[in-house]
Short mmCIF file of C-alpha atoms in Angstrom, two decimals:
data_model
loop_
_atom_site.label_atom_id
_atom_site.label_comp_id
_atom_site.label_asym_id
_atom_site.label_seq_id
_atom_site.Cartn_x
_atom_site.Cartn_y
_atom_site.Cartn_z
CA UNK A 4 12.81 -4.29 -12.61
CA UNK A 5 11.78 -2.35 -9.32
CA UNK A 6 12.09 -4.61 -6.48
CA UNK A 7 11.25 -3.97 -2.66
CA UNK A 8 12.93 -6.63 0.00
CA UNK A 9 11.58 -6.79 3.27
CA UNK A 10 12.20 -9.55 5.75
CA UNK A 11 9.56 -12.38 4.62
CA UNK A 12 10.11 -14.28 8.32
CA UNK A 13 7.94 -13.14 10.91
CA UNK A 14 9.84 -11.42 14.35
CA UNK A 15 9.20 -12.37 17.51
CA UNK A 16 10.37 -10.05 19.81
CA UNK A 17 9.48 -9.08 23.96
CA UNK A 18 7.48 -6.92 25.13
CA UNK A 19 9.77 -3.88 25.77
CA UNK A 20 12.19 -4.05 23.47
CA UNK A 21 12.90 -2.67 20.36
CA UNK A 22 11.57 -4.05 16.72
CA UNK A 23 14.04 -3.29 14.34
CA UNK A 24 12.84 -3.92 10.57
CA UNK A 25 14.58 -3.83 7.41
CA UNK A 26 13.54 -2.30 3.81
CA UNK A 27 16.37 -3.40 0.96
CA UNK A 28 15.78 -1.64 -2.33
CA UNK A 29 16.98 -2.19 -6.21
CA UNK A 30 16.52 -0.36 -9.80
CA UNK A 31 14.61 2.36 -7.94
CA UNK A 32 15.51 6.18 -6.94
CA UNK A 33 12.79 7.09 -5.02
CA UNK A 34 11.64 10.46 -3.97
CA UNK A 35 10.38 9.07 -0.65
CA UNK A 36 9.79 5.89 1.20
CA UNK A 37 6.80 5.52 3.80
CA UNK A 38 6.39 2.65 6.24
CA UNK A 39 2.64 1.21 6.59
CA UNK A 40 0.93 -1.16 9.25
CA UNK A 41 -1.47 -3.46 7.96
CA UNK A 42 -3.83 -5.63 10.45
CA UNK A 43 -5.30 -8.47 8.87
CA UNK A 44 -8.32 -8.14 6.20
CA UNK A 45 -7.84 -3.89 7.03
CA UNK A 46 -6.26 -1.93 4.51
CA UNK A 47 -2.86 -0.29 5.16
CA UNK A 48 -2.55 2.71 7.34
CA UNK A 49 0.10 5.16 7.25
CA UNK A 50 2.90 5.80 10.03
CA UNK A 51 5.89 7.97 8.93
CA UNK A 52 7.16 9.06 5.03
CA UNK A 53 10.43 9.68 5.35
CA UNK A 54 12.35 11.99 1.90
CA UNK A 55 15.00 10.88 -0.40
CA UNK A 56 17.45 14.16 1.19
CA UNK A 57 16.38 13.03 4.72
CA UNK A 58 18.66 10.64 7.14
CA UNK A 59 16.05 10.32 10.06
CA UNK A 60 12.76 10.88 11.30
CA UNK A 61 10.74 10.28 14.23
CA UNK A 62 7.36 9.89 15.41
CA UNK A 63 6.58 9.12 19.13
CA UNK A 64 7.85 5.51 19.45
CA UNK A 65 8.63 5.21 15.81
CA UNK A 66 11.91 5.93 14.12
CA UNK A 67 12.64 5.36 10.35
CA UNK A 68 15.98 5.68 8.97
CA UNK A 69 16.91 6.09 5.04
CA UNK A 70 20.37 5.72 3.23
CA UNK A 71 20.20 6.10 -0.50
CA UNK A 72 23.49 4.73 -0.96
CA UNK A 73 23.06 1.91 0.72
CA UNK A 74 19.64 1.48 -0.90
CA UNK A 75 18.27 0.61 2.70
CA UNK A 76 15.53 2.05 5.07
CA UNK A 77 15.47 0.59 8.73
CA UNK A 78 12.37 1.01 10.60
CA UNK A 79 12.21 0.70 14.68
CA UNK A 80 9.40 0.81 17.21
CA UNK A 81 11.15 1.66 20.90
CA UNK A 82 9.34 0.17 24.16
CA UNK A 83 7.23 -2.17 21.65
CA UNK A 84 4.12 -3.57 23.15
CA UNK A 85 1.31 -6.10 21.88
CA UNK A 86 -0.65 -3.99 20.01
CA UNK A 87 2.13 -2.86 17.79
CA UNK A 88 1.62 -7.05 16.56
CA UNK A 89 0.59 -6.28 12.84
CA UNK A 90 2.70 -6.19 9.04
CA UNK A 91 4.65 -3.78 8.45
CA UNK A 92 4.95 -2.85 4.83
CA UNK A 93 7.45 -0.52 3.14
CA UNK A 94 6.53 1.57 0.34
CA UNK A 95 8.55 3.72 -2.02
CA UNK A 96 7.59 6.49 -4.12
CA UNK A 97 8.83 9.24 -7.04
CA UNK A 98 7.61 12.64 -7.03
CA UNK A 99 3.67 13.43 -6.92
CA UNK A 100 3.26 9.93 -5.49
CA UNK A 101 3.15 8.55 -8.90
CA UNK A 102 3.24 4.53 -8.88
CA UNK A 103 3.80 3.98 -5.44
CA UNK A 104 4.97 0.57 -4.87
CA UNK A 105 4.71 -1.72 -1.51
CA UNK A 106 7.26 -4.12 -0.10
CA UNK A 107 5.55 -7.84 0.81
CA UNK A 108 5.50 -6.69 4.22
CA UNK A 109 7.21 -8.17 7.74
CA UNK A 110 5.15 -9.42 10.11
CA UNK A 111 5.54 -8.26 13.30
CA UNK A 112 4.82 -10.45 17.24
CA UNK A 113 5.37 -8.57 20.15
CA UNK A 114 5.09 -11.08 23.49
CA UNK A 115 3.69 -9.80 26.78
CA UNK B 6 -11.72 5.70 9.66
CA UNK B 7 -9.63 6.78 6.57
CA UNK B 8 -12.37 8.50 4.74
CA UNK B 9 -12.38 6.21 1.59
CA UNK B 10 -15.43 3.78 0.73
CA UNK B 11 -14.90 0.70 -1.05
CA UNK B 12 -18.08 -1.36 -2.09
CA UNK B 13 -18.74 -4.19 -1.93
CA UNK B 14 -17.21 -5.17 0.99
CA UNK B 15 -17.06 -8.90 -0.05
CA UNK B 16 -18.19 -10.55 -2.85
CA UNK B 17 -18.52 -14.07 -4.48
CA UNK B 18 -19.35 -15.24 -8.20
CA UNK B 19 -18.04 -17.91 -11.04
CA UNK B 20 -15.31 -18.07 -12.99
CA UNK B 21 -15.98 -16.55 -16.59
CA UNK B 22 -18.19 -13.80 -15.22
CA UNK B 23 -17.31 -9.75 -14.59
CA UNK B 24 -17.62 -7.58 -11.52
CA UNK B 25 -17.23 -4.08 -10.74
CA UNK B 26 -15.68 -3.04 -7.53
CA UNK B 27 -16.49 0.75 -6.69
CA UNK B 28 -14.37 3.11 -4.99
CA UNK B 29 -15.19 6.47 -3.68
CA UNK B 30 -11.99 8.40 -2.70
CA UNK B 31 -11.44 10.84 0.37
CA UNK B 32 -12.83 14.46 -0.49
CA UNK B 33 -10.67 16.85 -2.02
CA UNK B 34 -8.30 13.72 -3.07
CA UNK B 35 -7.82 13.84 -6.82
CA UNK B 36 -5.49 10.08 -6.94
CA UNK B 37 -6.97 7.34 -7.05
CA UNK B 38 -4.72 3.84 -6.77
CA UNK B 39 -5.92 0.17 -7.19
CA UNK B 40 -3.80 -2.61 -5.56
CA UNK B 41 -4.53 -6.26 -5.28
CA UNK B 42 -3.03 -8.30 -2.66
CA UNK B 43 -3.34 -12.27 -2.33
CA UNK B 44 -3.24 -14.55 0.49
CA UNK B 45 0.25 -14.00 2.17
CA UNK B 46 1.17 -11.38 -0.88
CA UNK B 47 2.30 -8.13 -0.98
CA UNK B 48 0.60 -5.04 -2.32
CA UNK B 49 0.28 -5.54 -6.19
CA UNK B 50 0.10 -1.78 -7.79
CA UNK B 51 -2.54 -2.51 -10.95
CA UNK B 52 -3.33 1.30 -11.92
CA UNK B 53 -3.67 4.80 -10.59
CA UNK B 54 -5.57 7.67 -11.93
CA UNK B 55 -5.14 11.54 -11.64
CA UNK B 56 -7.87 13.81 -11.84
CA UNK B 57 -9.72 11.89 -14.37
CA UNK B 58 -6.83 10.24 -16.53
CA UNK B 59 -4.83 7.61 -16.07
CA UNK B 60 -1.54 8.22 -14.56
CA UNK B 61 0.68 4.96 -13.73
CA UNK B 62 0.09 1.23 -14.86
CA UNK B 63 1.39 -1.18 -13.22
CA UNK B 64 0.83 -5.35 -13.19
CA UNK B 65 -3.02 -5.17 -14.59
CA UNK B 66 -4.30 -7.82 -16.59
CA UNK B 67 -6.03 -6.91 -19.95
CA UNK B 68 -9.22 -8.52 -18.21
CA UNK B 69 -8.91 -5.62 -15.95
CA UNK B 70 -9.77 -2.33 -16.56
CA UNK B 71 -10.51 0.89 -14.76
CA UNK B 72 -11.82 4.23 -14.86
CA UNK B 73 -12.08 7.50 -12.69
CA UNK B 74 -15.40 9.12 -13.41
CA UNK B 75 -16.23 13.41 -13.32
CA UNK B 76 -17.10 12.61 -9.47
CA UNK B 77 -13.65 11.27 -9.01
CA UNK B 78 -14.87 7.99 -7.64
CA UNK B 79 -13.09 5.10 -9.09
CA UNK B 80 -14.50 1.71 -10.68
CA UNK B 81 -12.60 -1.53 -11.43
CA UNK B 82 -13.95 -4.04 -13.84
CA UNK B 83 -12.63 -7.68 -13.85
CA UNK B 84 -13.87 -9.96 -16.35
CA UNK B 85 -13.63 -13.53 -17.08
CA UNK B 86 -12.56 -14.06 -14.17
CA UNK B 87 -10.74 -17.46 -12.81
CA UNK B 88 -9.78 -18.89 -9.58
CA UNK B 89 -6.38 -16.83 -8.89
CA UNK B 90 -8.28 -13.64 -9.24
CA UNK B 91 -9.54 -14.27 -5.96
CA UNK B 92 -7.60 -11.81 -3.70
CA UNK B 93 -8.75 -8.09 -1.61
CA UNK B 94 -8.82 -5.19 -3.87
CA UNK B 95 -7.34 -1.95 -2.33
CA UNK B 96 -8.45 1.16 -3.38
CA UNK B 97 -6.19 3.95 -2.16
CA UNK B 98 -6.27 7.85 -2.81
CA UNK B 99 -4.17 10.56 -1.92
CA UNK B 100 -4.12 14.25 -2.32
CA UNK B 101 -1.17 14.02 -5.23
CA UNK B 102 -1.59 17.26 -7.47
CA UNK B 103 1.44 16.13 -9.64
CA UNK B 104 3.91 18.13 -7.87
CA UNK B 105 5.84 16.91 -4.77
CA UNK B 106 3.46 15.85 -2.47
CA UNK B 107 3.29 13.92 0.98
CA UNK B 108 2.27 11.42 -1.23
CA UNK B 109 0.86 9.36 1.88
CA UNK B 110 -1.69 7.05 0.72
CA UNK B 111 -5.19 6.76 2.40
CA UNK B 112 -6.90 3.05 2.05
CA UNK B 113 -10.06 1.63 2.21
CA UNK B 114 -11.15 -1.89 3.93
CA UNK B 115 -10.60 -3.25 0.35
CA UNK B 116 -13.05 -5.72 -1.44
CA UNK B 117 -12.63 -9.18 -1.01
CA UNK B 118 -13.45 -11.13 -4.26
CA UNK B 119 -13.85 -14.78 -4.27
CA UNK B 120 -14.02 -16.69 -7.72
CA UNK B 121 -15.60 -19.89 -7.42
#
């Protein structure tokens, strides 16, 4: 079956630095994988889709990655600060967004 | 403020009886997607709908069941319900026309059922 692996301990990281998360796919070829951040009891909110003929993409502080061999999207937020602190979920998806399925989500502690 | 209404916004009842949580979708969006997600779960996908008809299925019970109406607002009945029902209930839509799309997903603040 589908499954979506995402990093199910939390990360602690600086303020500063960069958060580096990982997205680990199987028995899917998707069409595109987006990355979400969830605060809790709000729904998901959309950062960055990135397409299954794409390597990289970028958006401000943001920078997915996606290798289809590999099965494997990485996700980073540069300079992080405390209000990036939230769950990150990764979501995968086939063509007209049919069945899109999430990851369990990372959670995500950025120290001042 | 991502444009789609969920209602209620919280709600509590017994185990054995039905509720219907109500979603209105983002104008123009024709998708609508139901997800459930527990305490310290992921996103479960149950069921999105297209224009009207169902589209996708994924992990619904047969207790569940949903609809999308003319308006393309969105309903999702649970009945008999018990205790592990008790989770938030996403409601997402999108502006997937069935060809490639963004496919970026636009969520309400979700419904948070507790069964008693």
């Amino acid at each position: 079956s589908q499954k979506i692996e995402q990093n199910s301990e939390a990360l602690n990281i600086q303020e500063g630095k960069t958060a580096t998360l990982t997205c680990n796919y199987t028995n899917y070829s998707p069409a595109y994988l987006q990355w979400y951040r969830q605060d809790p009891g709000r729904g998901p909110v959309f950062l960055l889709l990135i397409r299954e003929n794409e390597k990289e993409k970028r958006k401000e502080r943001l920078k997915v990655t996606f290798d289809t061999t590999l099965k494997q999207s990485l996700f980073h937020i540069t300079a992080s600060q405390p209000a990036d602190s939230a769950t990150y979920l990764c979501a995968l998806g086939s063509t007209g967004g049919f069945k899109t399925i999430f990851g369990a989500g990372t959670r995500l502690f950025v120290k001042a | 403020d991502s444009g789609v209404t969920q209602t209620p916004k919280h709600l509590i009842t017994a185990t054995g009886q039905r509720v219907t949580l109500r979603c209105s979708p983002r104008s123009g969006d024709l998708s609508v997607y139901w997800y459930q997600q527990s305490l310290d779960q992921g996103l479960q996908f149950l069921i999105q709908y297209y224009n009207g008809e169902e589209r996708a299925k994924g992990n619904i019970l047969e207790r569940f069941s949903a609809q999308q109406f003319p308006d393309l607002h969105s309903e999702l009945n649970l009945s008999s319900l018990e205790l592990g029902d008790s989770a938030l209930y996403f409601c997402a839509s999108s502006a997937s026309s069935g060809r490639a799309s963004n496919g970026e997903l636009f969520f309400g603040e979700g419904s948070r059922l507790t069964v008693l």
